[in-house]
């Protein structure tokens, strides 16, 4: 694995996990507002 490939892999994981976490937090905020 080259440095660039490792960097791209880490970047992809950060984007995927960041999206998941932000969507979960966004959904939790929505449910709190509804009550």
PDB file of N, CA and C in Angstrom:
ATOM      1  N   UNK A   1       0.853  -1.199   0.000  1.00  0.00           N
ATOM      2  CA  UNK A   1       0.000   0.000   0.000  1.00  0.00           C
ATOM      3  C   UNK A   1       0.889   1.249   0.000  1.00  0.00           C
ATOM      4  N   UNK A   2       0.612   2.139  -0.905  1.00  0.00           N
ATOM      5  CA  UNK A   2       1.355   3.398  -0.941  1.00  0.00           C
ATOM      6  C   UNK A   2       0.732   4.392   0.047  1.00  0.00           C
ATOM      7  N   UNK A   3       1.467   5.456   0.342  1.00  0.00           N
ATOM      8  CA  UNK A   3       0.964   6.478   1.257  1.00  0.00           C
ATOM      9  C   UNK A   3      -0.339   7.090   0.761  1.00  0.00           C
ATOM     10  N   UNK A   4      -0.418   7.322  -0.544  1.00  0.00           N
ATOM     11  CA  UNK A   4      -1.630   7.908  -1.116  1.00  0.00           C
ATOM     12  C   UNK A   4      -2.827   6.999  -0.964  1.00  0.00           C
ATOM     13  N   UNK A   5      -2.626   5.689  -1.174  1.00  0.00           N
ATOM     14  CA  UNK A   5      -3.724   4.721  -1.051  1.00  0.00           C
ATOM     15  C   UNK A   5      -4.208   4.647   0.398  1.00  0.00           C
ATOM     16  N   UNK A   6      -3.280   4.649   1.330  1.00  0.00           N
ATOM     17  CA  UNK A   6      -3.643   4.612   2.757  1.00  0.00           C
ATOM     18  C   UNK A   6      -4.409   5.878   3.119  1.00  0.00           C
ATOM     19  N   UNK A   7      -3.933   7.021   2.648  1.00  0.00           N
ATOM     20  CA  UNK A   7      -4.602   8.296   2.923  1.00  0.00           C
ATOM     21  C   UNK A   7      -6.027   8.305   2.382  1.00  0.00           C
ATOM     22  N   UNK A   8      -6.207   7.806   1.141  1.00  0.00           N
ATOM     23  CA  UNK A   8      -7.534   7.758   0.529  1.00  0.00           C
ATOM     24  C   UNK A   8      -8.449   6.827   1.309  1.00  0.00           C
ATOM     25  N   UNK A   9      -7.908   5.693   1.795  1.00  0.00           N
ATOM     26  CA  UNK A   9      -8.703   4.730   2.570  1.00  0.00           C
ATOM     27  C   UNK A   9      -9.170   5.365   3.877  1.00  0.00           C
ATOM     28  N   UNK A  10      -8.268   6.052   4.558  1.00  0.00           N
ATOM     29  CA  UNK A  10      -8.618   6.725   5.823  1.00  0.00           C
ATOM     30  C   UNK A  10      -9.649   7.824   5.554  1.00  0.00           C
ATOM     31  N   UNK A  11      -9.419   8.595   4.507  1.00  0.00           N
ATOM     32  CA  UNK A  11     -10.336   9.678   4.160  1.00  0.00           C
ATOM     33  C   UNK A  11     -11.741   9.131   3.884  1.00  0.00           C
ATOM     34  N   UNK A  12     -11.814   8.031   3.129  1.00  0.00           N
ATOM     35  CA  UNK A  12     -13.104   7.402   2.838  1.00  0.00           C
ATOM     36  C   UNK A  12     -13.802   6.944   4.106  1.00  0.00           C
ATOM     37  N   UNK A  13     -13.052   6.327   5.020  1.00  0.00           N
ATOM     38  CA  UNK A  13     -13.644   5.853   6.275  1.00  0.00           C
ATOM     39  C   UNK A  13     -14.165   7.016   7.108  1.00  0.00           C
ATOM     40  N   UNK A  14     -13.390   8.110   7.152  1.00  0.00           N
ATOM     41  CA  UNK A  14     -13.814   9.294   7.913  1.00  0.00           C
ATOM     42  C   UNK A  14     -15.111   9.866   7.336  1.00  0.00           C
ATOM     43  N   UNK A  15     -15.199   9.940   6.012  1.00  0.00           N
ATOM     44  CA  UNK A  15     -16.396  10.476   5.355  1.00  0.00           C
ATOM     45  C   UNK A  15     -17.604   9.583   5.658  1.00  0.00           C
ATOM     46  N   UNK A  16     -17.416   8.262   5.535  1.00  0.00           N
ATOM     47  CA  UNK A  16     -18.520   7.314   5.766  1.00  0.00           C
ATOM     48  C   UNK A  16     -18.981   7.382   7.224  1.00  0.00           C
ATOM     49  N   UNK A  17     -18.025   7.277   8.172  1.00  0.00           N
ATOM     50  CA  UNK A  17     -18.391   7.304   9.596  1.00  0.00           C
ATOM     51  C   UNK A  17     -18.945   8.666   9.985  1.00  0.00           C
ATOM     52  N   UNK A  18     -18.358   9.731   9.461  1.00  0.00           N
ATOM     53  CA  UNK A  18     -18.859  11.072   9.760  1.00  0.00           C
ATOM     54  C   UNK A  18     -20.302  11.243   9.293  1.00  0.00           C
ATOM     55  N   UNK A  19     -20.606  10.718   8.116  1.00  0.00           N
ATOM     56  CA  UNK A  19     -21.961  10.787   7.591  1.00  0.00           C
ATOM     57  C   UNK A  19     -22.937  10.009   8.455  1.00  0.00           C
ATOM     58  N   UNK A  20     -22.527   8.813   8.888  1.00  0.00           N
ATOM     59  CA  UNK A  20     -23.387   7.982   9.742  1.00  0.00           C
ATOM     60  C   UNK A  20     -23.672   8.682  11.062  1.00  0.00           C
ATOM     61  N   UNK A  21     -22.624   9.173  11.699  1.00  0.00           N
ATOM     62  CA  UNK A  21     -22.773   9.820  13.005  1.00  0.00           C
ATOM     63  C   UNK A  21     -23.636  11.078  12.889  1.00  0.00           C
ATOM     64  N   UNK A  22     -23.375  11.890  11.876  1.00  0.00           N
ATOM     65  CA  UNK A  22     -24.139  13.128  11.714  1.00  0.00           C
ATOM     66  C   UNK A  22     -25.612  12.837  11.423  1.00  0.00           C
ATOM     67  N   UNK A  23     -25.895  11.779  10.632  1.00  0.00           N
ATOM     68  CA  UNK A  23     -27.290  11.430  10.337  1.00  0.00           C
ATOM     69  C   UNK A  23     -28.002  10.934  11.589  1.00  0.00           C
ATOM     70  N   UNK A  24     -27.294  10.178  12.445  1.00  0.00           N
ATOM     71  CA  UNK A  24     -27.888   9.689  13.703  1.00  0.00           C
ATOM     72  C   UNK A  24     -28.191  10.876  14.626  1.00  0.00           C
ATOM     73  N   UNK A  25     -27.226  11.786  14.757  1.00  0.00           N
ATOM     74  CA  UNK A  25     -27.424  12.958  15.612  1.00  0.00           C
ATOM     75  C   UNK A  25     -28.563  13.823  15.074  1.00  0.00           C
ATOM     76  N   UNK A  26     -28.639  13.972  13.754  1.00  0.00           N
ATOM     77  CA  UNK A  26     -29.693  14.768  13.127  1.00  0.00           C
ATOM     78  C   UNK A  26     -31.059  14.145  13.404  1.00  0.00           C
ATOM     79  N   UNK A  27     -31.146  12.821  13.301  1.00  0.00           N
ATOM     80  CA  UNK A  27     -32.411  12.110  13.554  1.00  0.00           C
ATOM     81  C   UNK A  27     -32.822  12.260  15.019  1.00  0.00           C
ATOM     82  N   UNK A  28     -31.846  12.169  15.924  1.00  0.00           N
ATOM     83  CA  UNK A  28     -32.152  12.311  17.358  1.00  0.00           C
ATOM     84  C   UNK A  28     -32.654  13.724  17.670  1.00  0.00           C
ATOM     85  N   UNK A  29     -32.075  14.726  17.020  1.00  0.00           N
ATOM     86  CA  UNK A  29     -32.518  16.106  17.225  1.00  0.00           C
ATOM     87  C   UNK A  29     -33.965  16.269  16.750  1.00  0.00           C
ATOM     88  N   UNK A  30     -34.291  15.669  15.612  1.00  0.00           N
ATOM     89  CA  UNK A  30     -35.633  15.755  15.049  1.00  0.00           C
ATOM     90  C   UNK A  30     -36.660  15.150  16.003  1.00  0.00           C
ATOM     91  N   UNK A  31     -36.350  13.976  16.572  1.00  0.00           N
ATOM     92  CA  UNK A  31     -37.301  13.308  17.457  1.00  0.00           C
ATOM     93  C   UNK A  31     -37.511  14.110  18.745  1.00  0.00           C
ATOM     94  N   UNK A  32     -36.439  14.758  19.234  1.00  0.00           N
ATOM     95  CA  UNK A  32     -36.573  15.566  20.449  1.00  0.00           C
ATOM     96  C   UNK A  32     -37.487  16.776  20.195  1.00  0.00           C
ATOM     97  N   UNK A  33     -37.358  17.378  19.017  1.00  0.00           N
ATOM     98  CA  UNK A  33     -38.193  18.546  18.702  1.00  0.00           C
ATOM     99  C   UNK A  33     -39.672  18.180  18.590  1.00  0.00           C
ATOM    100  N   UNK A  34     -39.944  16.959  18.145  1.00  0.00           N
ATOM    101  CA  UNK A  34     -41.322  16.532  17.911  1.00  0.00           C
ATOM    102  C   UNK A  34     -42.098  16.454  19.234  1.00  0.00           C
ATOM    103  N   UNK A  35     -41.416  16.040  20.332  1.00  0.00           N
ATOM    104  CA  UNK A  35     -42.108  15.860  21.614  1.00  0.00           C
ATOM    105  C   UNK A  35     -42.512  17.188  22.246  1.00  0.00           C
TER     106      UNK A  35
END
